[in-house]
Amino acid sequence: MTGSTGLIGSRIQELLYKDLSFIPLLQSHVDITDNSSVKDFIVKNDFDIMLHLAGYTNVDLAEKERDLCEKINVTGTRNVFNAVKNKGKKFIYISTDFVFDGKTPPFYEDSTPSPIGWYAKTKYKGEKVVGKDAMIVRISYPYRASFDQKKDLVRAIKSNLEEGKKLSMISDTMITPTFIDDVAHSLKYLVEHFSNEVFHIVGSENHTPYEAAIKIAEVFKLDKSLIGKTTFDEFYKDNKIRSKQSIIKSKKNNFWKMKSLEEGLNEIKKQLAQPHQT
Ligand SMILES: NC(=O)c1ccc[n+]([C@@H]2O[C@H](COP(=O)([O-])OP(=O)(O)OC[C@H]3O[C@@H](n4cnc5c(N)ncnc54)[C@H](OP(=O)(O)O)[C@@H]3O)[C@@H](O)[C@H]2O)c1
């Protein structure tokens, strides 16, 4: 697995380590942009499937750090993919709802991508690098109970409300929040039933960010009056690198029931109350 120290990869490992045996490719040992060390690592290690999560993931900074973002998301993906293909092993590429432009929702596995921002463009280029010789799993606004290194949308909203900060949340766009634990369980199925196809592993409901914030306040009993409304145009002004309607759905996921935001938040509440149980 690449990206095993990240928001999503670390939770996948935490939840599935009893079922699957992971060999992490750590950036501290192997930079995926360095082709010869990638090749060396892949040749030396014995595995069945490469789960490729490593990426440049800062959507806003990507507009400024275009070369670095492209190097990691495209060249890095190509390096890992080619080495794995040469070894005759399977490949799973983790991609994003951001490959869609939001103009004709909903977006299914067979919808045509048309990315807007630089990060999204590089993730789509990564999809094209692996093409039909890999499984592509697109996820969307992932969140989990805890991860000190990086906030997701849910924990960013929750901690701001806990600190009594006023929030201005967009009420005229849609997002599809996805509970990371569901991504992990779905991946277990997909690893065991591998095929070179595209899958959308996404939450079961779509919300405006405003509705999502209200749900977070309700579940965690925080002050809803801190949450105000804004519009996409007002919030992002000239920085329109996200799609307005990220309504992403799956025609293929008949193997794992994805949680709604409310169900995911209630599960997080349970996990936080019993931190030693997953
Ligand atoms: N987070 C989201 O909202 C979201 C949504 C949809 C799809 N995705 C996709 O899901 C995947 C995982 O996202 P995430 O949020 O878990 O990422 P993350 O928390 O930002 O972690 C990125 C991971 O990539 C590793 N990495 C970065 N550059 C590397 C390099 N040059 N060589 C080797 N490893 C490198 C990092 O290692 P270090 O810890 O050493 O830096 C870290 O493990 C990404 O491909 C992302 O595009 C994310």
Short mmCIF file of C-alpha atoms and ligand atoms in Angstrom, two decimals:
data_model
loop_
_atom_site.label_atom_id
_atom_site.label_comp_id
_atom_site.label_asym_id
_atom_site.label_seq_id
_atom_site.Cartn_x
_atom_site.Cartn_y
_atom_site.Cartn_z
CA MET A 1 0.00 0.00 0.00
CA THR A 2 1.15 3.50 -0.79
CA GLY A 3 -0.24 6.37 1.32
CA SER A 4 -0.62 4.18 4.43
CA THR A 5 0.22 7.12 6.72
CA GLY A 6 -2.56 9.31 5.28
CA LEU A 7 -6.12 10.06 6.37
CA ILE A 8 -7.67 7.17 4.47
CA GLY A 9 -4.83 4.65 4.20
CA SER A 10 -4.12 4.62 7.94
CA ARG A 11 -7.76 3.83 8.74
CA ILE A 12 -7.88 1.08 6.10
CA GLN A 13 -4.89 -0.53 7.76
CA GLU A 14 -6.35 -0.09 11.27
CA LEU A 15 -9.60 -1.80 10.28
CA LEU A 16 -8.33 -4.52 7.98
CA TYR A 17 -4.99 -5.60 9.43
CA LYS A 18 -6.52 -8.83 10.76
CA ASP A 19 -7.97 -9.74 7.35
CA LEU A 20 -5.24 -8.59 4.99
CA SER A 21 -1.50 -8.43 5.30
CA PHE A 22 -0.15 -4.97 4.40
CA ILE A 23 3.29 -4.01 3.17
CA PRO A 24 3.47 -0.22 3.43
CA LEU A 25 5.53 1.72 0.92
CA LEU A 26 6.54 4.64 3.14
CA GLN A 27 7.59 7.99 1.72
CA SER A 28 10.39 8.06 4.30
CA HIS A 29 11.93 5.07 2.46
CA VAL A 30 10.59 5.38 -1.07
CA ASP A 31 9.51 8.59 -2.80
CA ILE A 32 7.07 7.49 -5.51
CA THR A 33 8.44 10.19 -7.83
CA ASP A 34 11.81 8.38 -7.80
CA ASN A 35 11.35 5.64 -10.37
CA SER A 36 14.40 3.56 -9.51
CA SER A 37 13.62 3.31 -5.79
CA VAL A 38 9.99 2.45 -6.64
CA LYS A 39 11.14 -0.33 -9.00
CA ASP A 40 13.56 -1.60 -6.39
CA PHE A 41 10.84 -1.73 -3.70
CA ILE A 42 8.33 -3.48 -5.97
CA VAL A 43 10.87 -6.06 -7.16
CA LYS A 44 11.98 -6.86 -3.58
CA ASN A 45 8.53 -7.24 -2.00
CA ASP A 46 6.08 -10.07 -2.51
CA PHE A 47 2.42 -9.03 -2.71
CA ASP A 48 -0.78 -9.72 -4.69
CA ILE A 49 -2.36 -6.29 -5.04
CA MET A 50 -1.00 -2.73 -4.88
CA LEU A 51 -3.42 -0.34 -3.20
CA HIS A 52 -2.27 3.09 -4.39
CA LEU A 53 -3.42 5.93 -2.13
CA ALA A 54 -0.32 8.14 -2.04
CA GLY A 55 -1.01 11.50 -3.52
CA TYR A 56 -0.69 15.24 -3.41
CA THR A 57 -4.09 16.05 -1.84
CA ASN A 58 -4.16 19.79 -1.05
CA VAL A 59 -6.77 20.98 -3.55
CA ASP A 60 -6.13 24.73 -3.05
CA LEU A 61 -2.33 24.65 -2.81
CA ALA A 62 -2.23 22.46 -5.93
CA GLU A 63 -3.12 25.52 -8.01
CA LYS A 64 0.19 27.09 -6.89
CA GLU A 65 2.32 23.96 -6.66
CA ARG A 66 1.27 22.57 -10.03
CA ASP A 67 4.53 20.84 -10.88
CA LEU A 68 4.83 19.08 -7.53
CA CYS A 69 1.17 18.01 -7.62
CA GLU A 70 1.58 16.61 -11.14
CA LYS A 71 4.84 14.90 -10.25
CA ILE A 72 3.31 13.03 -7.32
CA ASN A 73 -0.15 12.30 -8.76
CA VAL A 74 0.82 11.51 -12.34
CA THR A 75 4.53 10.61 -12.52
CA GLY A 76 4.35 8.91 -9.10
CA THR A 77 1.30 6.90 -10.13
CA ARG A 78 2.98 5.94 -13.43
CA ASN A 79 6.13 4.78 -11.60
CA VAL A 80 4.21 2.60 -9.15
CA PHE A 81 1.77 1.29 -11.78
CA ASN A 82 4.47 0.32 -14.32
CA ALA A 83 6.54 -1.48 -11.69
CA VAL A 84 3.48 -3.39 -10.45
CA LYS A 85 2.38 -4.23 -14.02
CA ASN A 86 5.86 -5.50 -14.89
CA LYS A 87 5.64 -7.80 -11.91
CA GLY A 88 2.25 -9.07 -13.18
CA LYS A 89 0.37 -7.93 -10.06
CA LYS A 90 -3.00 -6.21 -9.60
CA PHE A 91 -3.45 -2.48 -9.00
CA ILE A 92 -6.13 -0.41 -7.22
CA TYR A 93 -6.01 3.36 -7.83
CA ILE A 94 -7.89 5.58 -5.37
CA SER A 95 -9.44 8.53 -7.15
CA THR A 96 -11.96 11.25 -6.42
CA ASP A 97 -15.39 12.73 -7.20
CA PHE A 98 -13.42 15.84 -8.22
CA VAL A 99 -12.83 14.28 -11.66
CA PHE A 100 -16.41 15.40 -12.46
CA ASP A 101 -17.33 19.01 -13.22
CA GLY A 102 -20.75 18.94 -11.51
CA LYS A 103 -22.63 20.09 -14.60
CA THR A 104 -24.79 17.01 -15.24
CA PRO A 105 -25.33 15.18 -11.93
CA PRO A 106 -25.64 12.49 -10.73
CA PHE A 107 -22.28 10.99 -11.63
CA TYR A 108 -22.03 7.21 -11.91
CA GLU A 109 -19.11 4.92 -12.70
CA ASP A 110 -19.76 5.31 -16.45
CA SER A 111 -20.14 9.12 -16.42
CA THR A 112 -17.49 11.04 -18.34
CA PRO A 113 -14.95 12.93 -16.19
CA SER A 114 -14.23 16.58 -16.89
CA PRO A 115 -12.07 17.87 -14.02
CA ILE A 116 -11.95 21.59 -13.17
CA GLY A 117 -9.03 22.31 -10.80
CA TRP A 118 -5.39 21.26 -11.06
CA TYR A 119 -5.56 18.59 -8.35
CA ALA A 120 -8.60 17.08 -10.08
CA LYS A 121 -6.87 17.19 -13.46
CA THR A 122 -3.85 15.32 -12.11
CA LYS A 123 -6.06 12.70 -10.45
CA TYR A 124 -7.84 12.15 -13.77
CA LYS A 125 -4.47 11.91 -15.55
CA GLY A 126 -3.61 9.24 -12.96
CA GLU A 127 -6.80 7.38 -13.92
CA LYS A 128 -5.69 7.49 -17.54
CA VAL A 129 -2.21 6.22 -16.64
CA VAL A 130 -3.69 3.05 -15.14
CA GLY A 131 -6.48 2.89 -17.76
CA LYS A 132 -8.26 -0.43 -18.11
CA ASP A 133 -5.43 -2.41 -16.49
CA ALA A 134 -6.42 -1.50 -12.93
CA MET A 135 -9.36 -1.09 -10.60
CA ILE A 136 -10.24 2.58 -10.05
CA VAL A 137 -12.09 3.41 -6.82
CA ARG A 138 -13.50 6.94 -6.58
CA ILE A 139 -14.34 8.28 -3.14
CA SER A 140 -15.82 11.58 -2.02
CA TYR A 141 -15.43 13.87 1.04
CA PRO A 142 -14.08 11.12 3.31
CA TYR A 143 -14.40 11.50 7.11
CA ARG A 144 -13.50 9.44 10.17
CA ALA A 145 -13.66 9.64 13.97
CA SER A 146 -10.12 10.82 14.62
CA PHE A 147 -6.80 11.47 12.92
CA ASP A 148 -4.54 14.06 14.55
CA GLN A 149 -2.45 14.77 11.44
CA LYS A 150 -5.25 16.09 9.24
CA LYS A 151 -8.82 17.34 9.60
CA ASP A 152 -11.58 16.18 7.29
CA LEU A 153 -14.77 18.13 6.61
CA VAL A 154 -16.68 16.64 9.57
CA ARG A 155 -13.91 17.17 12.14
CA ALA A 156 -13.19 20.69 10.82
CA ILE A 157 -16.84 21.69 11.32
CA LYS A 158 -17.12 19.86 14.65
CA SER A 159 -14.00 21.44 16.17
CA ASN A 160 -14.95 24.94 15.01
CA LEU A 161 -18.39 24.58 16.61
CA GLU A 162 -16.82 23.18 19.79
CA GLU A 163 -14.63 26.29 19.95
CA GLY A 164 -17.73 28.47 19.53
CA LYS A 165 -16.66 29.80 16.12
CA LYS A 166 -19.27 31.12 13.68
CA LEU A 167 -19.44 29.21 10.40
CA SER A 168 -20.54 30.35 7.00
CA MET A 169 -21.63 27.25 5.09
CA ILE A 170 -22.51 26.98 1.40
CA SER A 171 -26.18 26.20 0.86
CA ASP A 172 -26.42 26.04 -2.93
CA THR A 173 -24.05 23.16 -3.74
CA MET A 174 -24.14 19.43 -3.04
CA ILE A 175 -21.51 17.10 -1.63
CA THR A 176 -21.45 13.38 -0.86
CA PRO A 177 -19.72 12.72 2.48
CA THR A 178 -18.28 9.22 2.80
CA PHE A 179 -17.50 7.40 6.05
CA ILE A 180 -13.94 6.08 5.69
CA ASP A 181 -14.74 2.90 7.63
CA ASP A 182 -17.19 2.00 4.84
CA VAL A 183 -14.43 2.61 2.28
CA ALA A 184 -12.20 0.16 4.17
CA HIS A 185 -14.87 -2.57 4.37
CA SER A 186 -15.78 -2.10 0.69
CA LEU A 187 -12.12 -2.38 -0.27
CA LYS A 188 -11.88 -5.70 1.57
CA TYR A 189 -14.66 -7.01 -0.68
CA LEU A 190 -13.07 -5.50 -3.79
CA VAL A 191 -9.68 -6.99 -2.98
CA GLU A 192 -11.32 -10.40 -2.61
CA HIS A 193 -13.43 -9.95 -5.78
CA PHE A 194 -10.92 -8.06 -7.87
CA SER A 195 -11.70 -6.85 -11.39
CA ASN A 196 -10.29 -4.08 -13.57
CA GLU A 197 -13.30 -1.76 -13.35
CA VAL A 198 -14.32 1.63 -11.96
CA PHE A 199 -16.23 1.67 -8.66
CA HIS A 200 -17.78 4.59 -6.77
CA ILE A 201 -17.51 3.95 -3.04
CA VAL A 202 -19.44 6.90 -1.67
CA GLY A 203 -21.87 7.87 1.10
CA SER A 204 -25.53 7.01 0.56
CA GLU A 205 -26.83 10.60 0.67
CA ASN A 206 -26.01 14.00 -0.79
CA HIS A 207 -26.24 17.21 1.21
CA THR A 208 -25.44 20.86 0.94
CA PRO A 209 -22.43 21.72 3.15
CA TYR A 210 -24.91 23.80 5.22
CA GLU A 211 -27.14 20.75 5.83
CA ALA A 212 -24.05 18.69 6.68
CA ALA A 213 -22.98 21.24 9.31
CA ILE A 214 -26.48 21.27 10.83
CA LYS A 215 -26.42 17.45 11.06
CA ILE A 216 -23.00 17.53 12.74
CA ALA A 217 -24.29 20.09 15.27
CA GLU A 218 -27.39 17.98 15.94
CA VAL A 219 -25.59 14.67 16.44
CA PHE A 220 -22.86 16.14 18.67
CA LYS A 221 -25.27 18.52 20.45
CA LEU A 222 -23.42 21.66 19.39
CA ASP A 223 -24.79 25.16 18.87
CA LYS A 224 -26.63 25.28 15.52
CA SER A 225 -27.08 29.04 15.77
CA LEU A 226 -23.34 29.42 14.97
CA ILE A 227 -24.00 28.10 11.46
CA GLY A 228 -24.88 30.66 8.82
CA LYS A 229 -25.51 30.33 5.09
CA THR A 230 -23.48 31.52 2.15
CA THR A 231 -23.42 30.79 -1.58
CA PHE A 232 -20.81 29.07 -3.73
CA ASP A 233 -20.09 32.33 -5.60
CA GLU A 234 -19.74 34.33 -2.39
CA PHE A 235 -17.55 31.73 -0.66
CA TYR A 236 -15.14 30.86 -3.47
CA LYS A 237 -15.21 34.20 -5.36
CA ASP A 238 -12.57 33.83 -8.11
CA ASN A 239 -11.29 30.51 -6.83
CA LYS A 240 -13.76 28.15 -8.53
CA ILE A 241 -11.80 24.89 -8.61
CA ARG A 242 -14.53 22.69 -7.13
CA SER A 243 -17.66 21.37 -8.77
CA LYS A 244 -21.00 22.78 -7.61
CA GLN A 245 -22.92 19.53 -7.71
CA SER A 246 -20.78 16.70 -6.40
CA ILE A 247 -23.63 14.22 -6.48
CA ILE A 248 -21.76 10.99 -6.96
CA LYS A 249 -23.51 7.63 -6.86
CA SER A 250 -22.79 3.99 -7.59
CA LYS A 251 -24.53 1.56 -9.94
CA LYS A 252 -22.19 -1.22 -8.87
CA ASN A 253 -21.91 -1.23 -5.09
CA ASN A 254 -24.31 -4.02 -4.19
CA PHE A 255 -21.79 -5.53 -1.76
CA TRP A 256 -21.48 -3.01 1.12
CA LYS A 257 -24.20 -0.75 2.52
CA MET A 258 -22.73 2.74 2.68
CA LYS A 259 -23.80 4.91 5.60
CA SER A 260 -25.68 8.18 5.36
CA LEU A 261 -23.97 11.15 7.01
CA GLU A 262 -26.24 10.80 10.05
CA GLU A 263 -25.41 7.09 10.40
CA GLY A 264 -21.69 7.82 10.00
CA LEU A 265 -21.81 10.58 12.61
CA ASN A 266 -23.63 8.34 15.08
CA GLU A 267 -21.00 5.63 14.53
CA ILE A 268 -18.26 8.20 15.17
CA LYS A 269 -20.02 9.23 18.38
CA LYS A 270 -19.98 5.59 19.50
CA GLN A 271 -16.31 5.16 18.56
CA LEU A 272 -15.31 8.31 20.45
CA ALA A 273 -17.14 7.03 23.53
CA GLN A 274 -15.23 3.71 23.30
CA PRO A 275 -11.85 4.71 21.84
CA HIS A 276 -10.26 1.27 22.24
CA GLN A 277 -12.78 -0.51 20.06
CA THR A 278 -12.96 -0.11 16.29
N1 LIG B 1 -8.95 13.35 1.45
C1 LIG B 1 -9.89 13.53 0.53
O1 LIG B 1 -10.78 14.40 0.68
C2 LIG B 1 -9.94 12.63 -0.68
C3 LIG B 1 -11.11 12.59 -1.46
C4 LIG B 1 -11.16 11.76 -2.58
C5 LIG B 1 -10.02 11.01 -2.94
N2 LIG B 1 -8.89 11.10 -2.19
C6 LIG B 1 -7.71 10.33 -2.63
O2 LIG B 1 -7.44 9.35 -1.64
C7 LIG B 1 -6.02 9.15 -1.54
C8 LIG B 1 -5.60 9.27 -0.09
O3 LIG B 1 -5.97 10.55 0.38
P1 LIG B 1 -5.67 11.02 1.88
O4 LIG B 1 -6.58 12.16 2.18
O5 LIG B 1 -5.62 9.82 2.77
O6 LIG B 1 -4.18 11.58 1.69
P2 LIG B 1 -3.25 12.31 2.77
O7 LIG B 1 -3.81 12.21 4.14
O8 LIG B 1 -2.92 13.66 2.22
O9 LIG B 1 -1.96 11.40 2.70
C9 LIG B 1 -1.19 11.33 1.54
C10 LIG B 1 -0.36 10.10 1.60
O10 LIG B 1 0.48 10.05 0.44
C11 LIG B 1 1.82 9.89 0.86
N3 LIG B 1 2.72 10.54 -0.10
C12 LIG B 1 2.63 11.82 -0.54
N4 LIG B 1 3.63 12.08 -1.40
C13 LIG B 1 4.36 10.94 -1.52
C14 LIG B 1 5.51 10.58 -2.25
N5 LIG B 1 6.14 11.45 -3.05
N6 LIG B 1 6.00 9.32 -2.12
C15 LIG B 1 5.38 8.41 -1.33
N7 LIG B 1 4.27 8.69 -0.60
C16 LIG B 1 3.76 9.95 -0.69
C17 LIG B 1 1.89 10.54 2.22
O11 LIG B 1 3.03 10.14 2.95
P3 LIG B 1 3.58 11.02 4.20
O12 LIG B 1 2.64 10.76 5.34
O13 LIG B 1 4.94 10.51 4.41
O14 LIG B 1 3.54 12.47 3.73
C18 LIG B 1 0.56 10.06 2.81
O15 LIG B 1 0.69 8.73 3.25
C19 LIG B 1 -5.37 10.18 -2.47
O16 LIG B 1 -4.97 9.55 -3.64
C20 LIG B 1 -6.47 11.19 -2.73
O17 LIG B 1 -6.35 11.79 -4.00
C21 LIG B 1 -8.82 11.87 -1.06
#
